[in-house]
Short mmCIF file of N, CA and C in Angstrom, two decimals:
data_model
loop_
_atom_site.label_atom_id
_atom_site.label_comp_id
_atom_site.label_asym_id
_atom_site.label_seq_id
_atom_site.Cartn_x
_atom_site.Cartn_y
_atom_site.Cartn_z
N UNK A 228 1.02 -1.83 0.00
CA UNK A 228 0.56 0.06 -0.08
C UNK A 228 1.26 1.16 0.32
N UNK A 229 1.93 1.04 0.32
CA UNK A 229 2.85 1.98 0.91
C UNK A 229 3.07 2.67 -0.79
N UNK A 230 3.37 1.68 -1.27
CA UNK A 230 4.13 1.58 -2.58
C UNK A 230 3.24 2.51 -3.33
N UNK A 231 1.80 2.65 -3.53
CA UNK A 231 0.59 2.65 -4.58
C UNK A 231 0.80 4.10 -3.84
N UNK A 232 1.22 4.94 -2.58
CA UNK A 232 0.66 5.88 -1.95
C UNK A 232 1.81 7.19 -2.65
N UNK A 233 2.69 5.96 -2.89
CA UNK A 233 4.41 6.70 -3.55
C UNK A 233 3.79 7.26 -5.31
N UNK A 234 3.54 6.37 -5.79
CA UNK A 234 2.96 6.91 -7.19
C UNK A 234 2.08 7.59 -7.28
N UNK A 235 0.82 7.74 -6.16
CA UNK A 235 0.03 8.48 -6.53
C UNK A 235 0.87 10.35 -6.14
N UNK A 236 1.39 9.86 -4.91
CA UNK A 236 1.73 11.68 -4.31
C UNK A 236 2.47 12.57 -6.03
N UNK A 237 3.88 11.13 -6.49
CA UNK A 237 5.15 11.69 -7.83
C UNK A 237 3.48 11.70 -8.50
N UNK A 238 2.71 11.30 -9.33
CA UNK A 238 2.43 11.52 -10.27
C UNK A 238 1.34 12.55 -10.13
N UNK A 239 0.86 13.25 -8.42
CA UNK A 239 0.09 14.83 -7.97
C UNK A 239 0.91 15.44 -8.34
N UNK A 240 2.56 15.37 -7.96
CA UNK A 240 3.74 16.51 -8.36
C UNK A 240 3.48 16.90 -9.87
N UNK A 241 3.67 15.41 -10.34
CA UNK A 241 4.25 15.46 -11.68
C UNK A 241 3.66 16.47 -12.31
N UNK A 242 2.30 16.18 -12.64
CA UNK A 242 0.71 16.99 -13.12
C UNK A 242 1.10 18.07 -12.80
N UNK A 243 1.47 18.69 -10.87
CA UNK A 243 0.96 19.85 -10.76
C UNK A 243 2.35 20.71 -11.67
N UNK A 244 3.37 20.24 -11.61
CA UNK A 244 4.67 20.80 -12.06
C UNK A 244 4.38 21.00 -13.96
N UNK A 245 3.74 20.52 -14.72
CA UNK A 245 3.05 20.68 -15.84
C UNK A 245 2.00 21.34 -16.20
N UNK A 246 1.48 20.99 -14.70
CA UNK A 246 0.20 23.11 -15.31
C UNK A 246 0.70 23.99 -14.76
N UNK A 247 1.46 23.94 -13.96
CA UNK A 247 2.27 25.60 -13.44
C UNK A 247 3.10 25.71 -14.55
N UNK A 248 4.26 24.73 -15.10
CA UNK A 248 4.57 25.50 -16.20
C UNK A 248 3.82 25.65 -17.38
N UNK A 249 2.88 25.02 -18.09
CA UNK A 249 2.12 25.77 -18.82
C UNK A 249 1.43 26.52 -19.09
N UNK A 250 0.53 27.23 -17.44
CA UNK A 250 0.43 28.13 -17.46
C UNK A 250 0.83 29.28 -17.55
N UNK A 251 2.40 29.51 -17.13
CA UNK A 251 3.62 30.41 -17.20
C UNK A 251 3.44 30.76 -18.47
N UNK A 252 3.88 30.08 -19.29
CA UNK A 252 4.44 30.21 -20.89
C UNK A 252 2.96 30.90 -21.68
N UNK A 253 1.57 30.37 -21.07
CA UNK A 253 0.87 31.55 -21.18
C UNK A 253 0.70 32.79 -21.13
N UNK A 254 0.97 33.16 -19.84
CA UNK A 254 0.65 34.86 -19.47
C UNK A 254 1.75 34.99 -19.23
N UNK A 255 2.88 34.90 -20.22
CA UNK A 255 3.81 35.69 -20.51
C UNK A 255 3.53 36.66 -22.20
N UNK A 256 3.57 37.27 -22.11
CA UNK A 256 3.84 37.82 -23.76
C UNK A 256 5.21 38.57 -23.91
N UNK A 257 5.56 38.50 -25.36
CA UNK A 257 6.50 39.05 -25.60
C UNK A 257 6.10 40.22 -25.30
N UNK A 258 7.70 41.16 -25.08
CA UNK A 258 8.01 42.88 -24.95
C UNK A 258 8.19 43.45 -26.19
N UNK A 259 7.21 44.53 -26.34
CA UNK A 259 7.49 45.17 -27.74
C UNK A 259 8.13 46.95 -27.22
N UNK A 260 9.28 47.28 -28.06
CA UNK A 260 10.80 48.13 -27.24
C UNK A 260 9.92 49.42 -27.95
N UNK A 261 10.00 49.98 -27.54
CA UNK A 261 9.24 51.35 -28.35
C UNK A 261 10.80 52.46 -28.05
N UNK A 262 11.06 52.90 -29.20
CA UNK A 262 11.71 53.44 -29.77
C UNK A 262 12.41 54.63 -28.17
N UNK A 263 13.18 55.31 -28.13
CA UNK A 263 13.79 55.99 -27.28
C UNK A 263 14.35 57.50 -27.39
N UNK A 264 13.26 58.29 -27.25
CA UNK A 264 13.16 59.19 -28.22
C UNK A 264 14.02 60.20 -27.00
N UNK A 265 15.15 60.93 -27.35
CA UNK A 265 15.84 61.55 -26.51
C UNK A 265 15.35 63.20 -26.22
N UNK A 266 15.78 63.78 -25.23
CA UNK A 266 15.22 65.04 -24.65
C UNK A 266 16.44 66.40 -25.82
N UNK A 267 16.00 67.33 -26.27
CA UNK A 267 16.62 68.08 -26.33
C UNK A 267 17.16 68.66 -25.58
N UNK A 268 18.33 69.18 -25.73
CA UNK A 268 19.58 69.86 -24.51
C UNK A 268 20.60 70.20 -24.79
N UNK A 269 20.83 71.46 -25.46
CA UNK A 269 22.34 72.14 -25.77
C UNK A 269 22.41 72.83 -24.52
N UNK A 270 23.39 72.77 -23.22
CA UNK A 270 23.78 73.62 -22.67
C UNK A 270 23.98 75.27 -23.19
N UNK A 271 23.67 75.55 -22.08
CA UNK A 271 24.59 77.63 -23.53
C UNK A 271 26.30 77.86 -22.62
N UNK A 272 26.09 76.75 -22.02
CA UNK A 272 27.94 77.13 -21.63
C UNK A 272 28.72 76.32 -22.83
N UNK A 273 28.01 75.44 -23.63
CA UNK A 273 28.75 74.36 -24.53
C UNK A 273 29.02 75.14 -25.95
N UNK A 274 27.80 76.46 -26.17
CA UNK A 274 28.13 77.02 -27.46
C UNK A 274 28.52 78.04 -27.77
N UNK A 275 29.53 77.78 -28.61
CA UNK A 275 30.13 78.46 -29.77
C UNK A 275 29.78 79.75 -30.41
N UNK A 276 28.96 78.74 -31.01
CA UNK A 276 28.16 80.06 -31.79
C UNK A 276 27.12 79.32 -32.65
N UNK A 277 26.06 80.36 -33.13
CA UNK A 277 24.73 80.02 -33.71
C UNK A 277 24.74 81.10 -34.80
N UNK A 278 24.60 80.12 -36.00
CA UNK A 278 24.33 80.82 -37.38
C UNK A 278 23.15 80.79 -37.07
N UNK A 279 22.53 81.32 -37.97
CA UNK A 279 21.26 81.17 -38.73
C UNK A 279 21.26 81.52 -40.26
N UNK A 280 20.74 80.31 -41.40
CA UNK A 280 20.93 80.02 -42.36
C UNK A 280 19.86 80.38 -42.98
N UNK A 281 19.44 82.27 -43.46
CA UNK A 281 18.37 82.08 -44.31
C UNK A 281 17.51 81.99 -45.51
N UNK A 282 16.50 82.39 -45.95
CA UNK A 282 15.73 81.41 -46.79
C UNK A 282 16.31 82.16 -48.27
N UNK A 283 17.17 82.56 -48.40
CA UNK A 283 17.99 83.31 -50.01
C UNK A 283 19.52 83.09 -49.23
N UNK A 284 20.27 82.28 -48.33
CA UNK A 284 20.95 81.15 -48.28
C UNK A 284 22.29 82.13 -47.50
N UNK A 285 21.77 83.17 -46.87
CA UNK A 285 22.64 84.09 -46.36
C UNK A 285 22.78 83.53 -44.68
N UNK A 286 24.06 84.06 -44.23
CA UNK A 286 24.15 82.97 -43.19
C UNK A 286 24.13 84.50 -42.46
N UNK A 287 23.83 84.39 -40.95
CA UNK A 287 23.79 85.41 -39.98
C UNK A 287 23.76 84.70 -38.30
N UNK A 288 25.37 85.39 -37.40
CA UNK A 288 25.75 85.40 -36.53
C UNK A 288 24.67 85.41 -35.41
N UNK A 289 24.44 84.83 -34.04
CA UNK A 289 23.94 85.52 -33.11
C UNK A 289 25.20 85.92 -32.50
N UNK A 290 25.44 86.97 -32.23
CA UNK A 290 26.53 87.53 -31.17
C UNK A 290 26.04 88.21 -30.00
N UNK A 291 25.18 88.59 -29.57
CA UNK A 291 24.72 89.67 -28.91
C UNK A 291 24.24 87.90 -27.42
N UNK A 292 25.54 88.24 -26.40
CA UNK A 292 24.65 87.09 -25.50
C UNK A 292 22.63 86.89 -25.06
N UNK A 293 22.65 87.88 -25.21
CA UNK A 293 21.03 88.14 -24.54
C UNK A 293 20.85 86.86 -25.80
N UNK A 294 20.94 87.86 -27.32
CA UNK A 294 19.92 86.29 -27.83
C UNK A 294 20.04 85.03 -28.08
N UNK A 295 21.46 84.80 -27.64
CA UNK A 295 21.51 83.34 -27.87
C UNK A 295 21.09 83.02 -26.82
N UNK A 296 20.99 83.41 -25.60
CA UNK A 296 20.84 82.98 -24.40
C UNK A 296 18.62 82.44 -24.39
N UNK A 297 18.19 83.08 -25.07
CA UNK A 297 16.09 83.25 -24.95
C UNK A 297 16.36 82.32 -26.35
N UNK A 298 17.40 82.13 -27.20
CA UNK A 298 17.24 81.20 -28.51
C UNK A 298 17.77 79.56 -27.58
N UNK A 299 18.55 79.67 -27.45
CA UNK A 299 19.21 77.84 -26.43
C UNK A 299 17.91 77.88 -25.35
N UNK A 300 17.66 78.67 -24.17
CA UNK A 300 16.22 79.01 -23.77
C UNK A 300 15.04 78.24 -24.61
N UNK A 301 14.87 78.57 -25.71
CA UNK A 301 13.26 78.03 -25.87
C UNK A 301 13.65 76.84 -26.55
N UNK A 302 14.70 76.39 -27.51
CA UNK A 302 14.78 75.72 -27.87
C UNK A 302 14.78 74.21 -27.36
N UNK A 303 15.42 74.26 -25.98
CA UNK A 303 15.72 73.89 -24.51
C UNK A 303 14.65 73.20 -23.87
N UNK A 304 13.49 73.81 -24.05
CA UNK A 304 12.42 74.19 -23.19
C UNK A 304 11.05 74.23 -23.78
N UNK A 305 11.06 74.67 -25.33
CA UNK A 305 9.22 74.82 -25.89
C UNK A 305 9.25 73.45 -26.14
N UNK A 306 9.67 72.51 -26.51
CA UNK A 306 9.82 72.03 -27.27
C UNK A 306 9.77 70.42 -27.09
N UNK A 307 8.64 69.13 -27.29
CA UNK A 307 9.01 67.34 -26.80
C UNK A 307 9.20 66.93 -28.20
N UNK A 308 9.63 65.67 -28.30
CA UNK A 308 10.24 65.20 -29.28
C UNK A 308 9.42 64.28 -29.88
N UNK A 309 9.12 63.54 -31.09
CA UNK A 309 8.94 62.55 -31.69
C UNK A 309 9.64 61.99 -32.23
N UNK A 310 9.41 60.61 -32.79
CA UNK A 310 9.56 59.80 -33.27
C UNK A 310 11.02 60.43 -34.50
N UNK A 311 11.78 59.69 -34.95
CA UNK A 311 12.61 59.95 -36.57
C UNK A 311 11.94 59.34 -37.81
N UNK A 312 11.86 60.65 -38.59
CA UNK A 312 10.93 61.03 -39.50
C UNK A 312 9.47 61.19 -39.19
N UNK A 313 9.04 61.99 -38.13
CA UNK A 313 8.00 62.51 -37.61
C UNK A 313 7.72 63.64 -38.57
N UNK A 314 8.82 64.25 -39.33
CA UNK A 314 8.27 65.74 -40.17
C UNK A 314 8.88 65.23 -41.15
N UNK A 315 8.34 65.47 -42.52
CA UNK A 315 9.02 65.24 -43.90
C UNK A 315 9.04 66.91 -44.37
N UNK A 316 8.58 68.04 -44.18
CA UNK A 316 8.45 69.38 -44.84
C UNK A 316 8.77 70.00 -43.91
N UNK A 317 9.99 70.98 -44.50
CA UNK A 317 10.36 71.52 -43.90
C UNK A 317 11.12 72.93 -44.65
N UNK A 318 11.61 73.79 -44.28
CA UNK A 318 11.75 75.23 -44.49
C UNK A 318 11.65 76.84 -44.30
N UNK A 319 11.52 76.32 -42.88
CA UNK A 319 11.63 77.88 -42.13
C UNK A 319 13.17 78.12 -42.39
N UNK A 320 13.80 77.81 -42.34
CA UNK A 320 15.02 78.59 -41.35
C UNK A 320 15.79 77.22 -40.64
N UNK A 321 17.36 77.14 -40.83
CA UNK A 321 18.16 76.25 -40.53
C UNK A 321 18.95 76.86 -40.02
N UNK A 322 19.46 76.35 -38.67
CA UNK A 322 19.86 76.87 -37.54
C UNK A 322 21.47 76.01 -37.19
N UNK A 323 22.55 76.67 -37.86
CA UNK A 323 23.53 75.60 -36.99
C UNK A 323 24.25 76.38 -35.60
N UNK A 324 24.68 75.36 -34.39
CA UNK A 324 24.63 74.73 -33.33
C UNK A 324 26.20 74.87 -33.15
N UNK A 325 26.95 75.28 -32.99
CA UNK A 325 28.75 74.57 -33.39
C UNK A 325 28.73 74.74 -31.85
N UNK A 326 29.61 73.72 -31.40
CA UNK A 326 29.72 73.54 -30.20
C UNK A 326 31.35 74.07 -30.11
N UNK A 327 31.60 73.98 -28.29
CA UNK A 327 32.97 74.63 -27.90
C UNK A 327 34.26 72.92 -28.21
N UNK A 328 33.11 72.00 -28.33
CA UNK A 328 34.16 70.68 -28.53
C UNK A 328 34.65 70.69 -30.00
N UNK A 329 33.72 71.17 -30.91
CA UNK A 329 34.19 71.64 -32.58
C UNK A 329 32.80 70.69 -32.83
N UNK A 330 32.08 70.30 -32.83
CA UNK A 330 30.69 69.56 -32.80
C UNK A 330 29.95 70.58 -33.48
N UNK A 331 29.22 69.76 -34.18
CA UNK A 331 27.73 71.84 -34.61
C UNK A 331 26.59 70.05 -34.61
N UNK A 332 25.46 71.12 -34.17
CA UNK A 332 23.83 70.53 -34.69
C UNK A 332 23.07 71.58 -35.55
N UNK A 333 22.66 70.77 -36.90
CA UNK A 333 21.91 71.58 -37.41
C UNK A 333 20.35 71.24 -37.42
N UNK A 334 19.80 72.83 -37.36
CA UNK A 334 18.07 72.37 -36.59
C UNK A 334 17.55 72.93 -38.17
N UNK A 335 17.03 71.60 -38.24
CA UNK A 335 15.93 72.79 -39.72
C UNK A 335 15.08 72.93 -38.95
N UNK A 336 14.29 74.12 -39.01
CA UNK A 336 13.15 74.87 -38.64
C UNK A 336 11.96 74.96 -39.75
N UNK A 337 10.70 73.98 -39.57
CA UNK A 337 9.72 74.08 -40.45
C UNK A 337 8.56 74.69 -39.85
N UNK A 338 7.17 74.80 -40.20
CA UNK A 338 5.98 75.48 -39.79
C UNK A 338 5.96 76.64 -39.50
N UNK A 339 7.03 77.76 -39.75
CA UNK A 339 7.57 78.56 -39.69
C UNK A 339 8.12 78.97 -38.02
N UNK A 340 8.81 77.79 -37.95
CA UNK A 340 9.24 77.69 -36.45
C UNK A 340 8.91 76.75 -35.29
N UNK A 341 8.08 75.62 -35.88
CA UNK A 341 6.57 75.40 -34.94
C UNK A 341 7.17 73.89 -34.77
N UNK A 342 8.50 73.52 -35.84
CA UNK A 342 8.70 72.41 -35.41
C UNK A 342 10.32 72.80 -35.90
N UNK A 343 11.28 71.81 -35.01
CA UNK A 343 12.34 71.69 -35.90
C UNK A 343 12.85 70.29 -36.27
N UNK A 344 13.92 69.37 -36.81
CA UNK A 344 14.22 68.45 -37.22
C UNK A 344 15.62 68.92 -36.60
N UNK A 345 16.74 67.73 -36.21
CA UNK A 345 17.61 67.74 -35.83
C UNK A 345 18.42 67.15 -36.90
N UNK A 346 19.23 67.21 -37.96
CA UNK A 346 19.61 66.71 -38.92
C UNK A 346 20.30 65.35 -39.13
N UNK A 347 21.64 65.28 -37.72
CA UNK A 347 22.03 63.95 -37.89
C UNK A 347 20.54 62.90 -36.75
N UNK A 348 20.47 63.02 -36.04
CA UNK A 348 19.33 62.32 -35.64
C UNK A 348 17.66 61.25 -36.24
N UNK A 349 17.39 62.87 -37.25
CA UNK A 349 16.53 63.26 -37.81
C UNK A 349 14.58 63.15 -36.89
N UNK A 350 15.35 63.46 -35.15
CA UNK A 350 14.47 63.38 -34.54
C UNK A 350 13.53 64.77 -34.80
N UNK A 351 12.45 64.91 -34.20
CA UNK A 351 11.48 66.19 -34.57
C UNK A 351 11.11 66.79 -33.71
N UNK A 352 11.12 67.52 -33.18
CA UNK A 352 10.79 69.23 -31.55
C UNK A 352 9.67 69.69 -32.23
N UNK A 353 8.26 69.27 -31.53
CA UNK A 353 7.74 70.22 -31.57
C UNK A 353 7.27 71.68 -30.69
N UNK A 354 6.99 72.88 -31.04
CA UNK A 354 6.22 73.34 -29.59
C UNK A 354 5.62 72.59 -28.88
N UNK A 355 5.73 72.64 -27.60
CA UNK A 355 4.55 72.35 -26.67
C UNK A 355 3.48 72.98 -27.10
N UNK A 356 2.36 72.66 -26.24
CA UNK A 356 0.88 72.92 -26.52
C UNK A 356 1.10 74.28 -25.65
N UNK A 357 -0.11 75.59 -26.16
CA UNK A 357 0.07 76.99 -25.68
C UNK A 357 1.54 77.69 -25.58
N UNK A 358 2.04 76.79 -26.73
CA UNK A 358 3.67 77.64 -27.04
C UNK A 358 4.03 78.84 -28.78
N UNK A 359 4.55 79.42 -28.11
CA UNK A 359 3.87 80.48 -29.23
C UNK A 359 4.97 80.66 -30.08
N UNK A 360 5.18 80.17 -31.63
CA UNK A 360 6.48 80.76 -32.05
C UNK A 360 6.89 81.82 -32.54
N UNK A 361 5.14 82.68 -32.15
CA UNK A 361 5.91 84.27 -32.23
C UNK A 361 7.31 84.87 -32.10
N UNK A 362 7.97 84.90 -30.24
CA UNK A 362 8.57 84.71 -30.21
C UNK A 362 10.17 83.76 -30.98
N UNK A 363 10.25 83.02 -31.52
CA UNK A 363 11.12 82.86 -31.74
C UNK A 363 11.00 83.50 -33.31
N UNK A 364 10.30 83.79 -33.81
CA UNK A 364 10.20 84.27 -34.68
C UNK A 364 10.35 85.79 -35.51
N UNK A 365 10.01 86.37 -33.82
CA UNK A 365 10.67 87.82 -33.90
C UNK A 365 12.57 88.32 -33.45
N UNK A 366 12.90 87.35 -32.98
CA UNK A 366 14.19 87.42 -32.51
C UNK A 366 15.03 86.63 -33.60
N UNK A 367 14.58 86.14 -34.89
CA UNK A 367 15.14 85.85 -36.07
C UNK A 367 15.45 86.89 -36.79
N UNK A 368 13.80 87.43 -37.28
CA UNK A 368 13.66 88.22 -37.92
C UNK A 368 14.49 89.61 -37.12
N UNK A 369 15.24 89.96 -36.22
CA UNK A 369 14.96 91.17 -35.49
C UNK A 369 16.68 91.17 -36.23
N UNK A 370 17.64 89.91 -35.86
CA UNK A 370 19.00 89.43 -36.00
C UNK A 370 19.17 89.27 -37.50
N UNK A 371 18.37 89.36 -38.85
CA UNK A 371 18.81 88.93 -39.57
C UNK A 371 18.21 90.49 -39.74
N UNK A 372 17.58 91.26 -39.21
CA UNK A 372 17.63 92.57 -39.99
C UNK A 372 18.74 93.47 -39.37
N UNK A 373 18.85 93.11 -38.61
CA UNK A 373 20.55 94.03 -37.62
C UNK A 373 21.45 93.70 -38.82
N UNK A 374 21.75 92.15 -38.94
CA UNK A 374 22.86 92.46 -40.09
C UNK A 374 22.42 92.97 -40.95
N UNK A 375 21.62 92.48 -42.06
CA UNK A 375 20.88 93.50 -43.04
C UNK A 375 21.51 95.12 -43.27
N UNK A 376 20.92 95.50 -41.91
CA UNK A 376 21.24 97.36 -41.67
C UNK A 376 22.53 97.47 -41.74
N UNK A 377 23.29 96.72 -40.99
CA UNK A 377 24.69 96.85 -41.03
C UNK A 377 25.33 96.32 -42.14
N UNK A 378 25.17 95.44 -43.23
CA UNK A 378 25.18 95.09 -44.97
C UNK A 378 25.74 96.74 -44.80
N UNK A 379 24.39 97.78 -44.82
CA UNK A 379 23.94 99.17 -45.63
C UNK A 379 25.17 100.15 -45.70
#
């Protein structure tokens, strides 16, 4: 009789293991990795120069420290990121940010400044809800007008 009990217990343990392993594999769902969307941040102290490429191909450098700070603060805080390739139409202005380490970031603005694409990553950054593009456009227009006025 004790042999019969051992077989019953052994079969019970085997059956429990088979059922629990089967349930574990049924509840495990494959994970889907979402792309990591980087926040855009350029520390002001790392900036060597900011150059605006105008619609006519002219280049204007931001030289006023207050203008530089305003521009960097605006692009660092007013925009949120989207996946690469979210925008295909650009054409307002290109801005080259030259860094002190010798590298550069090219921002391709579109929608009259309502978004930009970072050329080397192709990530798109859009204005946050409630943010106005007028301040950015006014800054760029003022800097370009000042440059044109000096050249006359």
